[in-house]
Short mmCIF file of C-alpha atoms in Angstrom, two decimals:
data_model
loop_
_atom_site.label_atom_id
_atom_site.label_comp_id
_atom_site.label_asym_id
_atom_site.label_seq_id
_atom_site.Cartn_x
_atom_site.Cartn_y
_atom_site.Cartn_z
CA MET A 279 72.96 -89.35 323.07
CA LYS A 280 75.13 -86.60 321.75
CA LYS A 281 77.74 -89.11 320.85
CA LEU A 282 75.19 -91.30 318.99
CA ALA A 283 73.83 -88.22 317.19
CA LEU A 284 77.39 -87.28 316.13
CA ILE A 285 77.99 -90.82 314.90
CA GLY A 286 74.68 -90.75 312.93
CA LEU A 287 75.48 -87.38 311.32
CA SER A 288 79.01 -88.62 310.43
CA ALA A 289 77.48 -91.70 308.75
CA LEU A 290 74.99 -89.52 306.84
CA PHE A 291 77.73 -87.18 305.61
CA ALA A 292 79.86 -90.18 304.59
CA ALA A 293 76.99 -91.64 302.60
CA MET A 294 76.37 -88.32 300.93
CA ALA A 295 80.07 -88.05 300.02
CA VAL A 296 79.99 -91.49 298.52
CA SER A 297 76.79 -90.64 296.58
CA LEU A 298 78.29 -87.43 295.20
CA SER A 299 81.48 -89.20 294.32
CA GLY A 300 79.52 -91.84 292.41
CA CYS A 301 77.67 -89.09 290.46
CA GLY A 302 80.95 -87.52 289.51
CA GLU A 303 82.29 -90.71 288.27
CA LYS A 304 79.20 -91.33 286.21
CA GLU A 305 79.56 -87.97 284.50
CA ASP A 306 83.04 -88.91 283.50
CA GLU A 307 82.06 -92.27 282.13
CA THR A 308 82.35 -92.84 278.41
CA ILE A 309 78.97 -93.73 276.78
CA THR A 310 78.53 -95.36 273.37
CA LEU A 311 75.46 -94.61 271.27
CA LYS A 312 74.25 -96.58 268.21
CA LEU A 313 73.25 -95.08 264.88
CA GLY A 314 71.62 -97.23 262.21
CA HIS A 315 70.72 -96.69 258.56
CA ILE A 316 69.77 -98.89 255.58
CA GLN A 317 72.39 -97.63 253.11
CA SER A 318 75.92 -98.91 252.22
CA GLU A 319 79.18 -97.50 253.39
CA GLN A 320 79.55 -95.81 250.04
CA ASP A 321 76.32 -93.85 250.27
CA LEU A 322 76.19 -90.22 251.27
CA TRP A 323 74.06 -91.04 254.26
CA HIS A 324 76.97 -93.01 255.65
CA VAL A 325 79.37 -90.22 254.91
CA GLY A 326 77.11 -87.76 256.77
CA SER A 327 76.83 -90.26 259.73
CA LEU A 328 80.66 -90.31 259.90
CA LYS A 329 80.73 -86.54 260.08
CA PHE A 330 78.11 -86.63 262.93
CA LYS A 331 80.29 -89.21 264.79
CA GLU A 332 83.38 -87.11 264.29
CA GLU A 333 81.69 -83.99 265.64
CA VAL A 334 80.12 -85.65 268.71
CA GLU A 335 83.37 -87.31 269.75
CA LYS A 336 85.36 -84.07 269.22
CA LEU A 337 82.86 -81.87 271.13
CA SER A 338 82.68 -84.43 274.00
CA ASN A 339 86.47 -84.99 274.21
CA GLY A 340 85.83 -88.68 273.41
CA LYS A 341 83.32 -89.07 276.32
CA ILE A 342 80.49 -89.87 273.89
CA LYS A 343 81.22 -92.45 271.26
CA ILE A 344 79.01 -93.07 268.16
CA GLU A 345 78.93 -96.55 266.62
CA ILE A 346 77.45 -96.66 263.09
CA PHE A 347 75.58 -99.66 261.77
CA PRO A 348 75.03 -99.34 257.95
CA ASN A 349 73.31 -101.85 255.55
CA SER A 350 70.26 -102.39 257.71
CA THR A 351 72.49 -104.12 260.32
CA LEU A 352 70.04 -102.91 262.96
CA GLY A 353 67.05 -103.67 260.74
CA GLY A 354 64.95 -101.87 258.15
CA ASP A 355 63.28 -98.49 258.48
CA ARG A 356 60.38 -99.78 260.62
CA ASP A 357 62.75 -101.73 262.84
CA LEU A 358 64.92 -98.67 263.35
CA ALA A 359 61.84 -96.51 264.20
CA GLU A 360 60.52 -99.06 266.67
CA GLY A 361 63.94 -99.39 268.24
CA MET A 362 64.11 -95.69 268.84
CA LYS A 363 60.70 -95.70 270.28
CA MET A 364 61.67 -98.51 272.67
CA GLY A 365 65.10 -96.98 273.38
CA THR A 366 67.14 -99.86 271.99
CA VAL A 367 68.31 -97.82 269.01
CA ASP A 368 69.79 -94.42 269.85
CA PHE A 369 69.94 -92.71 266.36
CA ALA A 370 68.72 -93.53 262.93
CA LEU A 371 68.35 -92.01 259.45
CA ILE A 372 64.67 -92.54 258.49
CA ALA A 373 62.02 -90.79 256.45
CA GLY A 374 58.61 -92.07 255.18
CA VAL A 375 58.22 -94.71 257.82
CA LEU A 376 57.54 -91.90 260.34
CA GLY A 377 54.17 -91.58 258.65
CA ASN A 378 53.15 -94.82 260.42
CA PHE A 379 53.38 -92.99 263.76
CA ASP A 380 52.13 -89.57 262.75
CA LYS A 381 49.98 -88.61 259.79
CA SER A 382 51.14 -85.02 259.56
CA ILE A 383 54.60 -85.90 258.18
CA SER A 384 52.89 -87.96 255.41
CA ILE A 385 51.93 -84.72 253.73
CA LEU A 386 55.53 -84.21 252.87
CA GLU A 387 55.43 -87.31 250.69
CA LEU A 388 53.15 -85.65 248.08
CA PRO A 389 54.88 -85.20 244.73
CA TYR A 390 54.95 -81.60 243.57
CA LEU A 391 54.05 -80.24 247.05
CA PHE A 392 57.26 -78.33 246.55
CA ARG A 393 58.37 -77.03 243.10
CA THR A 394 61.80 -75.89 244.21
CA HIS A 395 64.45 -76.64 246.86
CA ASP A 396 63.78 -73.26 248.42
CA GLU A 397 60.12 -74.12 248.80
CA TYR A 398 61.02 -77.42 250.55
CA THR A 399 63.51 -75.72 252.97
CA LYS A 400 61.08 -72.94 253.77
CA ILE A 401 58.65 -75.51 255.17
CA VAL A 402 60.84 -78.15 256.84
CA ASP A 403 63.19 -75.56 258.35
CA GLY A 404 60.39 -73.28 259.40
CA ALA A 405 57.42 -73.26 261.86
CA ILE A 406 55.47 -75.96 260.03
CA GLY A 407 58.55 -78.24 260.05
CA GLN A 408 58.93 -77.71 263.78
CA GLU A 409 55.33 -78.49 264.32
CA ILE A 410 55.60 -81.71 262.41
CA SER A 411 58.68 -82.58 264.32
CA GLN A 412 56.77 -82.01 267.64
CA ASN A 413 53.89 -84.12 266.31
CA VAL A 414 56.22 -87.08 265.63
CA LEU A 415 57.93 -86.66 269.05
CA LYS A 416 54.68 -86.81 270.84
CA SER A 417 53.19 -89.70 268.93
CA SER A 418 56.34 -91.87 268.71
CA GLY A 419 58.96 -90.79 271.12
CA ILE A 420 61.30 -90.15 268.18
CA ARG A 421 63.11 -86.79 268.21
CA ILE A 422 63.92 -85.37 264.79
CA LEU A 423 67.20 -83.54 265.26
CA ASN A 424 67.51 -82.33 261.67
CA TRP A 425 66.28 -82.78 258.10
CA TRP A 426 68.90 -83.98 255.71
CA ASP A 427 68.54 -83.20 251.95
CA ARG A 428 68.54 -86.08 249.43
CA GLY A 429 67.98 -84.04 246.38
CA PRO A 430 64.94 -84.08 244.07
CA ARG A 431 63.47 -87.32 242.79
CA HIS A 432 63.69 -87.92 239.07
CA THR A 433 62.27 -90.48 236.64
CA THR A 434 64.19 -93.06 234.66
CA ALA A 435 62.83 -95.17 231.86
CA ASN A 436 63.75 -96.70 228.54
CA LYS A 437 62.27 -93.71 226.75
CA PRO A 438 62.10 -89.95 227.22
CA ILE A 439 59.34 -88.60 229.56
CA ASN A 440 58.56 -85.25 228.22
CA THR A 441 54.81 -84.87 228.90
CA PRO A 442 52.27 -86.59 231.07
CA GLU A 443 51.10 -88.46 227.99
CA ASP A 444 54.38 -90.30 228.12
CA LEU A 445 53.34 -91.75 231.53
CA ILE A 446 50.13 -93.34 230.24
CA GLY A 447 50.46 -97.10 230.76
CA LEU A 448 53.91 -96.78 232.17
CA LYS A 449 54.46 -99.23 235.06
CA ILE A 450 56.60 -97.21 237.41
CA ARG A 451 58.02 -98.49 240.69
CA VAL A 452 57.22 -96.33 243.64
CA PRO A 453 57.84 -96.82 247.38
CA GLU A 454 54.93 -98.31 249.39
CA ILE A 455 53.79 -94.78 250.36
CA PRO A 456 50.06 -93.99 249.69
CA ALA A 457 50.65 -90.29 248.92
CA MET A 458 53.01 -91.22 246.11
CA VAL A 459 50.75 -93.96 244.65
CA ASP A 460 47.78 -91.65 244.56
CA THR A 461 49.70 -88.79 242.87
CA TRP A 462 51.39 -90.94 240.17
CA LYS A 463 47.94 -92.29 239.31
CA ALA A 464 46.63 -88.76 238.93
CA MET A 465 49.62 -88.03 236.56
CA GLY A 466 48.49 -91.02 234.36
CA ALA A 467 51.17 -93.65 235.28
CA THR A 468 50.55 -97.07 236.65
CA PRO A 469 52.42 -96.96 240.01
CA THR A 470 53.74 -100.28 241.27
CA PRO A 471 54.84 -100.33 244.86
CA MET A 472 58.00 -102.44 245.29
CA ALA A 473 60.81 -102.83 247.69
CA TRP A 474 64.01 -101.02 246.54
CA SER A 475 66.02 -104.25 246.70
CA GLU A 476 63.80 -105.60 243.92
CA VAL A 477 63.99 -102.71 241.52
CA TYR A 478 67.15 -103.52 239.57
CA THR A 479 65.90 -107.05 238.72
CA GLY A 480 62.41 -105.74 238.08
CA LEU A 481 63.68 -103.35 235.46
CA GLN A 482 66.03 -105.96 234.00
CA GLN A 483 63.16 -108.47 233.58
CA HIS A 484 60.66 -105.79 232.50
CA THR A 485 58.30 -106.43 235.36
CA ILE A 486 58.30 -102.62 235.65
CA ASP A 487 59.09 -99.99 233.03
CA ALA A 488 60.46 -97.20 235.07
CA GLN A 489 61.38 -95.97 238.58
CA GLU A 490 61.94 -92.67 240.36
CA ASN A 491 64.55 -91.66 242.91
CA PRO A 492 67.20 -89.04 243.81
CA ILE A 493 70.21 -89.28 241.61
CA PRO A 494 72.53 -90.71 244.34
CA PHE A 495 70.03 -93.57 244.76
CA ILE A 496 69.84 -94.20 241.09
CA TYR A 497 73.63 -94.28 240.88
CA GLY A 498 73.99 -96.50 243.94
CA GLY A 499 71.36 -98.91 242.65
CA ARG A 500 73.11 -99.09 239.25
CA ILE A 501 69.87 -98.16 237.50
CA GLN A 502 71.88 -96.60 234.68
CA GLU A 503 72.78 -100.15 233.63
CA VAL A 504 69.11 -101.12 232.99
CA GLN A 505 67.59 -97.76 231.86
CA THR A 506 68.46 -95.48 229.01
CA HIS A 507 66.88 -92.13 230.05
CA ILE A 508 66.59 -89.95 233.05
CA SER A 509 63.93 -87.28 232.88
CA LEU A 510 64.54 -84.47 235.39
CA THR A 511 61.00 -84.30 236.70
CA ALA A 512 62.02 -83.07 240.10
CA HIS A 513 58.64 -84.27 241.37
CA LYS A 514 59.61 -84.57 245.00
CA TYR A 515 62.23 -82.79 247.09
CA GLU A 516 63.40 -85.54 249.36
CA TYR A 517 64.53 -85.66 252.95
CA VAL A 518 65.82 -88.10 255.51
CA THR A 519 65.64 -87.25 259.14
CA LEU A 520 68.57 -87.56 261.51
CA ALA A 521 66.40 -88.82 264.42
CA MET A 522 67.10 -89.85 268.01
CA SER A 523 65.28 -91.85 270.67
CA ASP A 524 63.77 -89.27 272.98
CA LYS A 525 64.14 -91.82 275.81
CA LYS A 526 67.87 -91.79 275.27
CA PHE A 527 67.99 -88.06 274.79
CA GLN A 528 66.20 -87.41 278.09
CA GLY A 529 68.63 -89.66 279.86
CA LEU A 530 71.60 -87.47 278.96
CA SER A 531 72.82 -84.47 280.88
CA LYS A 532 72.13 -80.99 279.54
CA GLU A 533 75.76 -80.73 278.42
CA GLN A 534 75.51 -83.98 276.54
CA GLN A 535 72.30 -82.98 274.91
CA ASP A 536 73.81 -79.69 273.74
CA ILE A 537 76.75 -81.62 272.16
CA ILE A 538 74.32 -83.88 270.24
CA VAL A 539 72.32 -80.84 268.98
CA LYS A 540 75.38 -78.89 267.92
CA ALA A 541 76.98 -81.98 266.24
CA ALA A 542 73.74 -82.73 264.38
CA LYS A 543 73.56 -79.20 262.98
CA THR A 544 77.21 -79.39 261.75
CA ALA A 545 76.66 -82.77 260.19
CA THR A 546 73.47 -81.63 258.47
CA ASP A 547 75.17 -78.56 256.83
CA TYR A 548 77.96 -80.92 255.71
CA GLU A 549 75.54 -83.58 254.32
CA ASN A 550 73.37 -81.06 252.54
CA ASN A 551 76.33 -79.42 250.78
CA LEU A 552 77.73 -82.83 249.85
CA VAL A 553 74.39 -83.82 248.25
CA VAL A 554 74.60 -80.71 245.96
CA THR A 555 78.18 -81.31 244.85
CA GLU A 556 78.04 -85.10 244.57
CA THR A 557 74.69 -85.22 242.75
CA GLU A 558 76.02 -83.31 239.78
CA LYS A 559 79.18 -85.37 239.62
CA LEU A 560 77.13 -88.66 239.80
CA LEU A 561 74.88 -87.63 236.98
CA ASN A 562 77.75 -86.60 234.82
CA GLU A 563 79.46 -89.99 235.47
CA MET A 564 76.34 -91.90 234.41
CA VAL A 565 76.11 -89.80 231.26
CA GLU A 566 79.81 -90.28 230.35
CA LYS A 567 80.29 -93.94 231.34
CA ASN A 568 76.84 -95.48 230.74
CA GLY A 569 75.42 -93.23 227.94
CA LEU A 570 72.45 -92.21 230.10
CA ILE A 571 70.38 -89.70 228.23
CA VAL A 572 69.21 -86.61 230.21
CA VAL A 573 65.79 -85.21 229.36
CA LYS A 574 64.62 -81.90 230.72
CA PRO A 575 60.85 -81.74 230.56
CA ASN A 576 58.58 -78.77 231.47
CA ILE A 577 57.38 -79.92 234.92
CA GLU A 578 54.28 -77.68 235.00
CA PRO A 579 51.87 -80.06 233.18
CA PHE A 580 52.99 -82.88 235.58
CA ALA A 581 52.56 -80.65 238.59
CA GLU A 582 49.06 -79.51 237.55
CA LEU A 583 47.84 -83.13 237.42
CA ALA A 584 49.60 -84.18 240.63
CA VAL A 585 48.00 -81.32 242.62
CA LYS A 586 44.61 -82.71 241.86
CA ALA A 587 45.42 -85.66 244.18
CA HIS A 588 46.75 -83.59 247.03
CA MET A 589 43.57 -82.53 248.79
CA PRO A 590 41.75 -85.83 248.44
CA TYR A 591 44.74 -87.49 250.03
CA ALA A 592 45.01 -84.88 252.76
CA GLN A 593 41.34 -85.30 253.57
CA SER A 594 41.67 -89.12 253.77
CA ILE A 595 44.11 -88.73 256.60
CA GLY A 596 42.49 -85.75 258.25
CA MET A 597 45.30 -83.32 257.29
CA GLU A 598 43.54 -80.87 254.97
CA ASP A 599 44.29 -77.94 257.33
CA LEU A 600 48.02 -78.68 257.30
CA LEU A 601 48.00 -78.85 253.45
CA ASN A 602 46.17 -75.51 253.23
CA ARG A 603 48.69 -73.94 255.60
CA ILE A 604 51.70 -75.24 253.66
CA ASN A 605 50.09 -73.93 250.35
CA LYS A 606 49.41 -70.59 252.04
CA GLU A 607 52.98 -70.38 253.25
CA LEU A 608 54.18 -70.98 249.75
CA GLY A 609 51.92 -68.36 248.28
CA ARG A 610 49.49 -70.62 246.45
#
């Protein structure tokens, strides 16, 4: 009996040794994670993605590889979000589509919610931004690692936009985001939701009169070829999230998670600084090469009208308390 017991114990210890050995080998394995976005390889999003890849691979000594898929290779925004929810996409750069999963983040889509970049960062980098991130995580399984700046959105047209009166009857393309549609109506324009891929042709054929976007988007979309003026309305301080599938995040070791978080912070600082320096250069290039005329309106009359649409929109999605807290935080 003792002999049998010893044999049994030996077998048990051998099995444990094999199991532990297997775990060690698994920790040493190289893993490859996928990051998708909708922009081209020339866009600042892609440059920031390359920085994230570089940092992750450096911090992990090559044990974590990041494979980047630009140009909507893994699908559009909704596809990327659904992929992260299911765990088939590991990372993505996405923004407004998250409002389909959680209403609280939709409040950030309101034009003139923020009047300055400092106001924007105070909210997204503060307690309210963390709360919104947690809401998105709970409702979608998508973990917001960081908020990347895109710069303020400005308005282009074939005439100067100096006052809200200049918006009356103006068919302006906007994203298919209800908060933006409602606010542009309040400012007097005729908002026309349209896919970004159709905007250049729409302006060229005069289906629409104007559009609004951050300067890098305007430049990348060659809008300066079909519009004569850019009015610096700065009506929306724009973000895109560097997001990750929580299913994938939870499947990583603590050490691997720390690497991802640290690399995301470094890439975010890099991207945000790049947006500031490149935006000015791109605007100057459009002025010098394309003759784009820069208009600097007083934004207060636009903001006064826009704010009238804020609370009705917030009430329509049950987020009036969140809007009130944001305004209180900003001293309004």
